């Protein structure tokens, strides 16, 4: 089976939702589902989307999962081993964010044949399944209503216009106050994409300087040191 999952949060945190799309081996969409999360972060939405997809598919069937969230993928495939060794603490001895979701996904992956594929979001001629999941999650975040094949939805979500994924770097305020353990935290003057987890942030959302550019304040903890 081939699938894509995605999460959306209109602010971070803000109205959020998850979604997944399941296709046949040829890549033709077969069914989809989306669900609201109330107020949540983008990372919570991304992890929830992955958990919901795993719970809704046959664990005996090999599964390819396409995602645009490097944070969610790395959390359950790379970082989790170190977190377990450290007693669910980060390298800086802080509690792992979203631990309950990570533990839930880890249990769902146990014994399954799952391949993760990272895809770039909002690309011209990008991955079509990712575009469907993104559209479903975005609509559910706005409407806060469950939708999908099991809910009687006709057809599949309609992706919006796609553009090259070239976020503009937010301009820092001249007198942004530094925060303990990292750089200044500012409010984005332009929409963009986190340089670490690749999830979007909106105008007015708090961002900070992290590895390779600007991103969510919450991603500073998991981003590799520059």
JSON list of C-alpha atoms in Angstrom, two decimals:
[
{"chain": "A", "resi": 1, "resn": "UNK", "atom": "CA", "xyz": [0.00, 0.00, 0.00]},
{"chain": "A", "resi": 2, "resn": "UNK", "atom": "CA", "xyz": [1.04, 3.59, -0.62]},
{"chain": "A", "resi": 3, "resn": "UNK", "atom": "CA", "xyz": [-0.14, 6.41, 1.63]},
{"chain": "A", "resi": 4, "resn": "UNK", "atom": "CA", "xyz": [0.48, 10.01, 2.57]},
{"chain": "A", "resi": 5, "resn": "UNK", "atom": "CA", "xyz": [-0.33, 11.77, 5.82]},
{"chain": "A", "resi": 6, "resn": "UNK", "atom": "CA", "xyz": [-0.17, 15.39, 6.87]},
{"chain": "A", "resi": 7, "resn": "UNK", "atom": "CA", "xyz": [-1.10, 17.73, 9.68]},
{"chain": "A", "resi": 8, "resn": "UNK", "atom": "CA", "xyz": [-2.10, 21.37, 9.70]},
{"chain": "A", "resi": 9, "resn": "UNK", "atom": "CA", "xyz": [-2.28, 24.12, 12.31]},
{"chain": "A", "resi": 10, "resn": "UNK", "atom": "CA", "xyz": [-3.51, 27.57, 11.36]},
{"chain": "A", "resi": 11, "resn": "UNK", "atom": "CA", "xyz": [-1.35, 29.04, 14.10]},
{"chain": "A", "resi": 12, "resn": "UNK", "atom": "CA", "xyz": [1.26, 27.24, 16.14]},
{"chain": "A", "resi": 13, "resn": "UNK", "atom": "CA", "xyz": [-0.52, 26.35, 18.31]},
{"chain": "A", "resi": 14, "resn": "UNK", "atom": "CA", "xyz": [-3.91, 27.04, 16.79]},
{"chain": "A", "resi": 15, "resn": "UNK", "atom": "CA", "xyz": [-6.87, 25.30, 15.11]},
{"chain": "A", "resi": 16, "resn": "UNK", "atom": "CA", "xyz": [-5.35, 22.02, 13.94]},
{"chain": "A", "resi": 17, "resn": "UNK", "atom": "CA", "xyz": [-6.25, 18.77, 12.19]},
{"chain": "A", "resi": 18, "resn": "UNK", "atom": "CA", "xyz": [-4.77, 15.59, 10.73]},
{"chain": "A", "resi": 19, "resn": "UNK", "atom": "CA", "xyz": [-5.39, 13.71, 7.49]},
{"chain": "A", "resi": 20, "resn": "UNK", "atom": "CA", "xyz": [-4.24, 10.68, 5.52]},
{"chain": "A", "resi": 21, "resn": "UNK", "atom": "CA", "xyz": [-4.82, 9.32, 2.02]},
{"chain": "A", "resi": 22, "resn": "UNK", "atom": "CA", "xyz": [-4.42, 5.64, 1.11]},
{"chain": "A", "resi": 23, "resn": "UNK", "atom": "CA", "xyz": [-3.69, 4.51, -2.46]},
{"chain": "A", "resi": 24, "resn": "UNK", "atom": "CA", "xyz": [-3.33, 1.20, -4.26]},
{"chain": "A", "resi": 25, "resn": "UNK", "atom": "CA", "xyz": [0.10, -0.09, -5.38]},
{"chain": "A", "resi": 26, "resn": "UNK", "atom": "CA", "xyz": [-0.26, 1.94, -8.59]},
{"chain": "A", "resi": 27, "resn": "UNK", "atom": "CA", "xyz": [-0.70, 5.15, -6.61]},
{"chain": "A", "resi": 28, "resn": "UNK", "atom": "CA", "xyz": [-4.42, 5.65, -7.30]},
{"chain": "A", "resi": 29, "resn": "UNK", "atom": "CA", "xyz": [-6.21, 7.09, -4.22]},
{"chain": "A", "resi": 30, "resn": "UNK", "atom": "CA", "xyz": [-8.69, 4.66, -2.65]},
{"chain": "A", "resi": 31, "resn": "UNK", "atom": "CA", "xyz": [-9.82, 6.23, 0.64]},
{"chain": "A", "resi": 32, "resn": "UNK", "atom": "CA", "xyz": [-9.01, 9.11, 2.96]},
{"chain": "A", "resi": 33, "resn": "UNK", "atom": "CA", "xyz": [-9.83, 10.50, 6.37]},
{"chain": "A", "resi": 34, "resn": "UNK", "atom": "CA", "xyz": [-9.35, 13.77, 8.24]},
{"chain": "A", "resi": 35, "resn": "UNK", "atom": "CA", "xyz": [-10.09, 14.76, 11.82]},
{"chain": "A", "resi": 36, "resn": "UNK", "atom": "CA", "xyz": [-10.03, 17.93, 13.93]},
{"chain": "A", "resi": 37, "resn": "UNK", "atom": "CA", "xyz": [-7.74, 18.42, 16.93]},
{"chain": "A", "resi": 38, "resn": "UNK", "atom": "CA", "xyz": [-9.05, 21.67, 18.39]},
{"chain": "A", "resi": 39, "resn": "UNK", "atom": "CA", "xyz": [-6.08, 23.82, 19.39]},
{"chain": "A", "resi": 40, "resn": "UNK", "atom": "CA", "xyz": [-2.77, 22.03, 18.88]},
{"chain": "A", "resi": 41, "resn": "UNK", "atom": "CA", "xyz": [0.71, 22.53, 17.44]},
{"chain": "A", "resi": 42, "resn": "UNK", "atom": "CA", "xyz": [1.75, 21.62, 13.94]},
{"chain": "A", "resi": 43, "resn": "UNK", "atom": "CA", "xyz": [4.02, 18.87, 15.29]},
{"chain": "A", "resi": 44, "resn": "UNK", "atom": "CA", "xyz": [1.14, 17.31, 17.23]},
{"chain": "A", "resi": 45, "resn": "UNK", "atom": "CA", "xyz": [-0.97, 17.38, 14.06]},
{"chain": "A", "resi": 46, "resn": "UNK", "atom": "CA", "xyz": [1.79, 15.71, 12.01]},
{"chain": "A", "resi": 47, "resn": "UNK", "atom": "CA", "xyz": [2.36, 12.94, 14.57]},
{"chain": "A", "resi": 48, "resn": "UNK", "atom": "CA", "xyz": [-1.37, 12.36, 15.00]},
{"chain": "A", "resi": 49, "resn": "UNK", "atom": "CA", "xyz": [-1.79, 12.01, 11.24]},
{"chain": "A", "resi": 50, "resn": "UNK", "atom": "CA", "xyz": [0.86, 9.27, 11.22]},
{"chain": "A", "resi": 51, "resn": "UNK", "atom": "CA", "xyz": [-0.70, 7.46, 14.18]},
{"chain": "A", "resi": 52, "resn": "UNK", "atom": "CA", "xyz": [-4.18, 7.58, 12.66]},
{"chain": "A", "resi": 53, "resn": "UNK", "atom": "CA", "xyz": [-2.88, 6.24, 9.35]},
{"chain": "A", "resi": 54, "resn": "UNK", "atom": "CA", "xyz": [-1.13, 3.31, 11.02]},
{"chain": "A", "resi": 55, "resn": "UNK", "atom": "CA", "xyz": [-4.22, 2.47, 13.06]},
{"chain": "A", "resi": 56, "resn": "UNK", "atom": "CA", "xyz": [-6.40, 2.51, 9.93]},
{"chain": "A", "resi": 57, "resn": "UNK", "atom": "CA", "xyz": [-4.30, 0.18, 7.76]},
{"chain": "A", "resi": 58, "resn": "UNK", "atom": "CA", "xyz": [-3.66, -3.55, 7.76]},
{"chain": "A", "resi": 59, "resn": "UNK", "atom": "CA", "xyz": [-0.48, -4.20, 9.79]},
{"chain": "A", "resi": 60, "resn": "UNK", "atom": "CA", "xyz": [0.25, -7.30, 7.70]},
{"chain": "A", "resi": 61, "resn": "UNK", "atom": "CA", "xyz": [0.52, -5.35, 4.44]},
{"chain": "A", "resi": 62, "resn": "UNK", "atom": "CA", "xyz": [3.77, -3.55, 3.50]},
{"chain": "A", "resi": 63, "resn": "UNK", "atom": "CA", "xyz": [3.20, 0.21, 3.61]},
{"chain": "A", "resi": 64, "resn": "UNK", "atom": "CA", "xyz": [5.00, 3.16, 2.03]},
{"chain": "A", "resi": 65, "resn": "UNK", "atom": "CA", "xyz": [4.28, 6.42, 3.86]},
{"chain": "A", "resi": 66, "resn": "UNK", "atom": "CA", "xyz": [4.97, 9.77, 2.20]},
{"chain": "A", "resi": 67, "resn": "UNK", "atom": "CA", "xyz": [5.34, 12.73, 4.56]},
{"chain": "A", "resi": 68, "resn": "UNK", "atom": "CA", "xyz": [6.58, 16.31, 4.33]},
{"chain": "A", "resi": 69, "resn": "UNK", "atom": "CA", "xyz": [7.32, 16.55, 8.08]},
{"chain": "A", "resi": 70, "resn": "UNK", "atom": "CA", "xyz": [10.94, 15.70, 8.81]},
{"chain": "A", "resi": 71, "resn": "UNK", "atom": "CA", "xyz": [10.22, 16.21, 12.51]},
{"chain": "A", "resi": 72, "resn": "UNK", "atom": "CA", "xyz": [7.59, 13.46, 12.63]},
{"chain": "A", "resi": 73, "resn": "UNK", "atom": "CA", "xyz": [9.67, 11.05, 10.55]},
{"chain": "A", "resi": 74, "resn": "UNK", "atom": "CA", "xyz": [12.89, 11.60, 12.50]},
{"chain": "A", "resi": 75, "resn": "UNK", "atom": "CA", "xyz": [11.12, 11.44, 15.85]},
{"chain": "A", "resi": 76, "resn": "UNK", "atom": "CA", "xyz": [9.93, 7.86, 15.29]},
{"chain": "A", "resi": 77, "resn": "UNK", "atom": "CA", "xyz": [12.84, 6.53, 13.20]},
{"chain": "A", "resi": 78, "resn": "UNK", "atom": "CA", "xyz": [16.02, 8.27, 14.43]},
{"chain": "A", "resi": 79, "resn": "UNK", "atom": "CA", "xyz": [15.68, 10.24, 17.64]},
{"chain": "A", "resi": 80, "resn": "UNK", "atom": "CA", "xyz": [13.51, 7.76, 19.51]},
{"chain": "A", "resi": 81, "resn": "UNK", "atom": "CA", "xyz": [16.39, 5.35, 20.23]},
{"chain": "A", "resi": 82, "resn": "UNK", "atom": "CA", "xyz": [18.35, 8.06, 22.05]},
{"chain": "A", "resi": 83, "resn": "UNK", "atom": "CA", "xyz": [15.27, 9.29, 23.87]},
{"chain": "A", "resi": 84, "resn": "UNK", "atom": "CA", "xyz": [14.64, 5.78, 25.20]},
{"chain": "A", "resi": 85, "resn": "UNK", "atom": "CA", "xyz": [18.23, 5.43, 26.37]},
{"chain": "A", "resi": 86, "resn": "UNK", "atom": "CA", "xyz": [18.02, 8.79, 28.12]},
{"chain": "A", "resi": 87, "resn": "UNK", "atom": "CA", "xyz": [14.80, 7.94, 29.94]},
{"chain": "A", "resi": 88, "resn": "UNK", "atom": "CA", "xyz": [12.69, 10.01, 27.54]},
{"chain": "A", "resi": 89, "resn": "UNK", "atom": "CA", "xyz": [14.85, 13.08, 27.90]},
{"chain": "A", "resi": 90, "resn": "UNK", "atom": "CA", "xyz": [16.58, 15.07, 25.20]},
{"chain": "A", "resi": 91, "resn": "UNK", "atom": "CA", "xyz": [20.33, 15.56, 25.04]},
{"chain": "A", "resi": 92, "resn": "UNK", "atom": "CA", "xyz": [19.85, 18.73, 27.09]},
{"chain": "A", "resi": 93, "resn": "UNK", "atom": "CA", "xyz": [18.02, 16.76, 29.82]},
{"chain": "A", "resi": 94, "resn": "UNK", "atom": "CA", "xyz": [14.58, 18.14, 29.01]},
{"chain": "A", "resi": 95, "resn": "UNK", "atom": "CA", "xyz": [11.42, 16.01, 28.67]},
{"chain": "A", "resi": 96, "resn": "UNK", "atom": "CA", "xyz": [10.76, 14.83, 25.12]},
{"chain": "A", "resi": 97, "resn": "UNK", "atom": "CA", "xyz": [7.97, 16.82, 23.50]},
{"chain": "A", "resi": 98, "resn": "UNK", "atom": "CA", "xyz": [4.86, 14.89, 22.42]},
{"chain": "A", "resi": 99, "resn": "UNK", "atom": "CA", "xyz": [6.08, 11.73, 24.15]},
{"chain": "A", "resi": 100, "resn": "UNK", "atom": "CA", "xyz": [2.62, 10.10, 24.27]},
{"chain": "A", "resi": 101, "resn": "UNK", "atom": "CA", "xyz": [2.23, 10.34, 20.51]},
{"chain": "A", "resi": 102, "resn": "UNK", "atom": "CA", "xyz": [5.76, 9.07, 19.84]},
{"chain": "A", "resi": 103, "resn": "UNK", "atom": "CA", "xyz": [5.19, 6.07, 22.14]},
{"chain": "A", "resi": 104, "resn": "UNK", "atom": "CA", "xyz": [1.85, 5.37, 20.45]},
{"chain": "A", "resi": 105, "resn": "UNK", "atom": "CA", "xyz": [3.44, 5.39, 16.99]},
{"chain": "A", "resi": 106, "resn": "UNK", "atom": "CA", "xyz": [6.39, 3.28, 18.12]},
{"chain": "A", "resi": 107, "resn": "UNK", "atom": "CA", "xyz": [3.98, 0.57, 19.29]},
{"chain": "A", "resi": 108, "resn": "UNK", "atom": "CA", "xyz": [2.05, 0.74, 16.01]},
{"chain": "A", "resi": 109, "resn": "UNK", "atom": "CA", "xyz": [5.26, 0.34, 13.99]},
{"chain": "A", "resi": 110, "resn": "UNK", "atom": "CA", "xyz": [6.38, -2.72, 15.94]},
{"chain": "A", "resi": 111, "resn": "UNK", "atom": "CA", "xyz": [6.63, -5.73, 13.60]},
{"chain": "A", "resi": 112, "resn": "UNK", "atom": "CA", "xyz": [5.35, -3.82, 10.55]},
{"chain": "A", "resi": 113, "resn": "UNK", "atom": "CA", "xyz": [6.98, -3.43, 7.15]},
{"chain": "A", "resi": 114, "resn": "UNK", "atom": "CA", "xyz": [6.87, 0.37, 6.79]},
{"chain": "A", "resi": 115, "resn": "UNK", "atom": "CA", "xyz": [8.99, 2.53, 4.51]},
{"chain": "A", "resi": 116, "resn": "UNK", "atom": "CA", "xyz": [9.08, 6.29, 5.06]},
{"chain": "A", "resi": 117, "resn": "UNK", "atom": "CA", "xyz": [9.60, 8.65, 2.13]},
{"chain": "A", "resi": 118, "resn": "UNK", "atom": "CA", "xyz": [10.15, 12.36, 2.69]},
{"chain": "A", "resi": 119, "resn": "UNK", "atom": "CA", "xyz": [8.49, 14.59, 0.08]},
{"chain": "A", "resi": 120, "resn": "UNK", "atom": "CA", "xyz": [8.60, 18.36, -0.26]},
{"chain": "A", "resi": 121, "resn": "UNK", "atom": "CA", "xyz": [5.30, 20.11, 0.30]},
{"chain": "A", "resi": 122, "resn": "UNK", "atom": "CA", "xyz": [3.67, 22.61, -2.05]},
{"chain": "A", "resi": 123, "resn": "UNK", "atom": "CA", "xyz": [5.86, 21.84, -5.03]},
{"chain": "A", "resi": 124, "resn": "UNK", "atom": "CA", "xyz": [4.91, 22.38, -8.64]},
{"chain": "A", "resi": 125, "resn": "UNK", "atom": "CA", "xyz": [4.28, 18.85, -9.95]},
{"chain": "A", "resi": 126, "resn": "UNK", "atom": "CA", "xyz": [4.90, 17.55, -6.43]},
{"chain": "A", "resi": 127, "resn": "UNK", "atom": "CA", "xyz": [3.65, 14.35, -4.84]},
{"chain": "A", "resi": 128, "resn": "UNK", "atom": "CA", "xyz": [-0.11, 14.10, -5.56]},
{"chain": "A", "resi": 129, "resn": "UNK", "atom": "CA", "xyz": [-0.95, 12.05, -2.47]},
{"chain": "A", "resi": 130, "resn": "UNK", "atom": "CA", "xyz": [0.79, 14.57, -0.22]},
{"chain": "A", "resi": 131, "resn": "UNK", "atom": "CA", "xyz": [-1.17, 17.34, -1.90]},
{"chain": "A", "resi": 132, "resn": "UNK", "atom": "CA", "xyz": [-4.45, 15.52, -1.17]},
{"chain": "A", "resi": 133, "resn": "UNK", "atom": "CA", "xyz": [-3.54, 14.93, 2.48]},
{"chain": "A", "resi": 134, "resn": "UNK", "atom": "CA", "xyz": [-2.45, 18.55, 2.87]},
{"chain": "A", "resi": 135, "resn": "UNK", "atom": "CA", "xyz": [-5.73, 19.83, 1.44]},
{"chain": "A", "resi": 136, "resn": "UNK", "atom": "CA", "xyz": [-7.78, 17.53, 3.69]},
{"chain": "A", "resi": 137, "resn": "UNK", "atom": "CA", "xyz": [-5.86, 18.53, 6.83]},
{"chain": "A", "resi": 138, "resn": "UNK", "atom": "CA", "xyz": [-6.08, 22.23, 6.02]},
{"chain": "A", "resi": 139, "resn": "UNK", "atom": "CA", "xyz": [-9.86, 22.08, 5.47]},
{"chain": "A", "resi": 140, "resn": "UNK", "atom": "CA", "xyz": [-10.41, 20.07, 8.66]},
{"chain": "A", "resi": 141, "resn": "UNK", "atom": "CA", "xyz": [-8.28, 22.53, 10.64]},
{"chain": "A", "resi": 142, "resn": "UNK", "atom": "CA", "xyz": [-10.44, 25.40, 9.42]},
{"chain": "A", "resi": 143, "resn": "UNK", "atom": "CA", "xyz": [-13.82, 23.66, 9.73]},
{"chain": "A", "resi": 144, "resn": "UNK", "atom": "CA", "xyz": [-12.99, 21.48, 12.77]},
{"chain": "A", "resi": 145, "resn": "UNK", "atom": "CA", "xyz": [-15.13, 18.75, 11.22]},
{"chain": "A", "resi": 146, "resn": "UNK", "atom": "CA", "xyz": [-14.25, 15.11, 10.55]},
{"chain": "A", "resi": 147, "resn": "UNK", "atom": "CA", "xyz": [-14.40, 14.08, 6.90]},
{"chain": "A", "resi": 148, "resn": "UNK", "atom": "CA", "xyz": [-13.40, 11.27, 4.59]},
{"chain": "A", "resi": 149, "resn": "UNK", "atom": "CA", "xyz": [-14.54, 8.12, 2.87]},
{"chain": "A", "resi": 150, "resn": "UNK", "atom": "CA", "xyz": [-15.90, 6.58, 6.08]},
{"chain": "A", "resi": 151, "resn": "UNK", "atom": "CA", "xyz": [-17.87, 9.77, 6.77]},
{"chain": "A", "resi": 152, "resn": "UNK", "atom": "CA", "xyz": [-19.66, 9.68, 3.42]},
{"chain": "A", "resi": 153, "resn": "UNK", "atom": "CA", "xyz": [-17.50, 12.25, 1.66]},
{"chain": "A", "resi": 154, "resn": "UNK", "atom": "CA", "xyz": [-17.76, 12.11, -2.14]},
{"chain": "A", "resi": 155, "resn": "UNK", "atom": "CA", "xyz": [-14.54, 12.00, -4.11]},
{"chain": "A", "resi": 156, "resn": "UNK", "atom": "CA", "xyz": [-11.24, 13.31, -2.75]},
{"chain": "A", "resi": 157, "resn": "UNK", "atom": "CA", "xyz": [-10.00, 16.65, -1.41]},
{"chain": "A", "resi": 158, "resn": "UNK", "atom": "CA", "xyz": [-9.19, 19.28, -3.99]},
{"chain": "A", "resi": 159, "resn": "UNK", "atom": "CA", "xyz": [-5.61, 20.54, -3.62]},
{"chain": "A", "resi": 160, "resn": "UNK", "atom": "CA", "xyz": [-5.15, 24.27, -3.85]},
{"chain": "A", "resi": 161, "resn": "UNK", "atom": "CA", "xyz": [-2.74, 26.01, -6.22]},
{"chain": "A", "resi": 162, "resn": "UNK", "atom": "CA", "xyz": [0.78, 24.74, -5.65]},
{"chain": "A", "resi": 163, "resn": "UNK", "atom": "CA", "xyz": [3.88, 26.88, -5.85]},
{"chain": "A", "resi": 164, "resn": "UNK", "atom": "CA", "xyz": [7.59, 26.34, -5.52]},
{"chain": "A", "resi": 165, "resn": "UNK", "atom": "CA", "xyz": [8.50, 25.82, -1.89]},
{"chain": "A", "resi": 166, "resn": "UNK", "atom": "CA", "xyz": [10.64, 28.93, -1.39]},
{"chain": "A", "resi": 167, "resn": "UNK", "atom": "CA", "xyz": [9.67, 30.50, 1.94]},
{"chain": "A", "resi": 168, "resn": "UNK", "atom": "CA", "xyz": [10.76, 34.02, 2.66]},
{"chain": "A", "resi": 169, "resn": "UNK", "atom": "CA", "xyz": [12.92, 34.50, 5.72]},
{"chain": "A", "resi": 170, "resn": "UNK", "atom": "CA", "xyz": [11.16, 36.46, 8.43]},
{"chain": "A", "resi": 171, "resn": "UNK", "atom": "CA", "xyz": [12.80, 39.76, 9.32]},
{"chain": "A", "resi": 172, "resn": "UNK", "atom": "CA", "xyz": [13.78, 39.94, 13.00]},
{"chain": "A", "resi": 173, "resn": "UNK", "atom": "CA", "xyz": [12.70, 42.86, 15.09]},
{"chain": "A", "resi": 174, "resn": "UNK", "atom": "CA", "xyz": [15.50, 45.26, 15.88]},
{"chain": "A", "resi": 175, "resn": "UNK", "atom": "CA", "xyz": [15.22, 44.84, 19.64]},
{"chain": "A", "resi": 176, "resn": "UNK", "atom": "CA", "xyz": [14.11, 41.22, 20.03]},
{"chain": "A", "resi": 177, "resn": "UNK", "atom": "CA", "xyz": [14.96, 40.00, 23.52]},
{"chain": "A", "resi": 178, "resn": "UNK", "atom": "CA", "xyz": [17.18, 36.92, 23.75]},
{"chain": "A", "resi": 179, "resn": "UNK", "atom": "CA", "xyz": [15.77, 33.81, 25.38]},
{"chain": "A", "resi": 180, "resn": "UNK", "atom": "CA", "xyz": [17.63, 31.46, 27.70]},
{"chain": "A", "resi": 181, "resn": "UNK", "atom": "CA", "xyz": [19.24, 28.58, 25.83]},
{"chain": "A", "resi": 182, "resn": "UNK", "atom": "CA", "xyz": [18.84, 30.08, 22.37]},
{"chain": "A", "resi": 183, "resn": "UNK", "atom": "CA", "xyz": [18.49, 33.14, 20.17]},
{"chain": "A", "resi": 184, "resn": "UNK", "atom": "CA", "xyz": [15.83, 35.79, 19.98]},
{"chain": "A", "resi": 185, "resn": "UNK", "atom": "CA", "xyz": [12.18, 34.81, 19.54]},
{"chain": "A", "resi": 186, "resn": "UNK", "atom": "CA", "xyz": [10.26, 37.07, 17.16]},
{"chain": "A", "resi": 187, "resn": "UNK", "atom": "CA", "xyz": [6.91, 37.18, 15.41]},
{"chain": "A", "resi": 188, "resn": "UNK", "atom": "CA", "xyz": [7.14, 36.31, 11.72]},
{"chain": "A", "resi": 189, "resn": "UNK", "atom": "CA", "xyz": [6.38, 39.23, 9.40]},
{"chain": "A", "resi": 190, "resn": "UNK", "atom": "CA", "xyz": [5.94, 36.85, 6.48]},
{"chain": "A", "resi": 191, "resn": "UNK", "atom": "CA", "xyz": [4.63, 33.28, 6.15]},
{"chain": "A", "resi": 192, "resn": "UNK", "atom": "CA", "xyz": [7.34, 30.68, 5.74]},
{"chain": "A", "resi": 193, "resn": "UNK", "atom": "CA", "xyz": [8.47, 27.14, 6.42]},
{"chain": "A", "resi": 194, "resn": "UNK", "atom": "CA", "xyz": [10.45, 25.88, 9.39]},
{"chain": "A", "resi": 195, "resn": "UNK", "atom": "CA", "xyz": [14.01, 25.05, 8.30]},
{"chain": "A", "resi": 196, "resn": "UNK", "atom": "CA", "xyz": [14.02, 22.04, 10.67]},
{"chain": "A", "resi": 197, "resn": "UNK", "atom": "CA", "xyz": [10.64, 20.26, 10.51]},
{"chain": "A", "resi": 198, "resn": "UNK", "atom": "CA", "xyz": [9.59, 21.76, 7.14]},
{"chain": "A", "resi": 199, "resn": "UNK", "atom": "CA", "xyz": [6.13, 22.63, 8.50]},
{"chain": "A", "resi": 200, "resn": "UNK", "atom": "CA", "xyz": [4.58, 26.00, 7.79]},
{"chain": "A", "resi": 201, "resn": "UNK", "atom": "CA", "xyz": [4.34, 29.03, 10.03]},
{"chain": "A", "resi": 202, "resn": "UNK", "atom": "CA", "xyz": [2.05, 32.03, 9.56]},
{"chain": "A", "resi": 203, "resn": "UNK", "atom": "CA", "xyz": [2.40, 35.77, 9.87]},
{"chain": "A", "resi": 204, "resn": "UNK", "atom": "CA", "xyz": [2.54, 36.69, 13.56]},
{"chain": "A", "resi": 205, "resn": "UNK", "atom": "CA", "xyz": [3.63, 33.23, 14.69]},
{"chain": "A", "resi": 206, "resn": "UNK", "atom": "CA", "xyz": [6.61, 33.05, 17.07]},
{"chain": "A", "resi": 207, "resn": "UNK", "atom": "CA", "xyz": [9.80, 31.83, 15.38]},
{"chain": "A", "resi": 208, "resn": "UNK", "atom": "CA", "xyz": [13.48, 31.74, 16.25]},
{"chain": "A", "resi": 209, "resn": "UNK", "atom": "CA", "xyz": [16.84, 31.21, 14.62]},
{"chain": "A", "resi": 210, "resn": "UNK", "atom": "CA", "xyz": [17.66, 27.49, 14.47]},
{"chain": "A", "resi": 211, "resn": "UNK", "atom": "CA", "xyz": [19.86, 25.25, 12.35]},
{"chain": "A", "resi": 212, "resn": "UNK", "atom": "CA", "xyz": [20.00, 26.35, 8.70]},
{"chain": "A", "resi": 213, "resn": "UNK", "atom": "CA", "xyz": [17.57, 29.24, 9.11]},
{"chain": "A", "resi": 214, "resn": "UNK", "atom": "CA", "xyz": [14.37, 30.27, 10.93]},
{"chain": "A", "resi": 215, "resn": "UNK", "atom": "CA", "xyz": [11.77, 27.96, 12.42]},
{"chain": "A", "resi": 216, "resn": "UNK", "atom": "CA", "xyz": [9.32, 27.12, 15.18]},
{"chain": "A", "resi": 217, "resn": "UNK", "atom": "CA", "xyz": [10.41, 27.91, 18.72]},
{"chain": "A", "resi": 218, "resn": "UNK", "atom": "CA", "xyz": [9.55, 24.33, 19.71]},
{"chain": "A", "resi": 219, "resn": "UNK", "atom": "CA", "xyz": [11.86, 22.90, 17.03]},
{"chain": "A", "resi": 220, "resn": "UNK", "atom": "CA", "xyz": [14.93, 24.57, 18.53]},
{"chain": "A", "resi": 221, "resn": "UNK", "atom": "CA", "xyz": [15.22, 21.76, 21.07]},
{"chain": "A", "resi": 222, "resn": "UNK", "atom": "CA", "xyz": [15.37, 18.97, 18.46]},
{"chain": "A", "resi": 223, "resn": "UNK", "atom": "CA", "xyz": [17.28, 20.82, 15.74]},
{"chain": "A", "resi": 224, "resn": "UNK", "atom": "CA", "xyz": [20.95, 19.84, 15.39]},
{"chain": "A", "resi": 225, "resn": "UNK", "atom": "CA", "xyz": [23.44, 22.38, 16.65]},
{"chain": "A", "resi": 226, "resn": "UNK", "atom": "CA", "xyz": [24.85, 24.79, 14.06]}
]
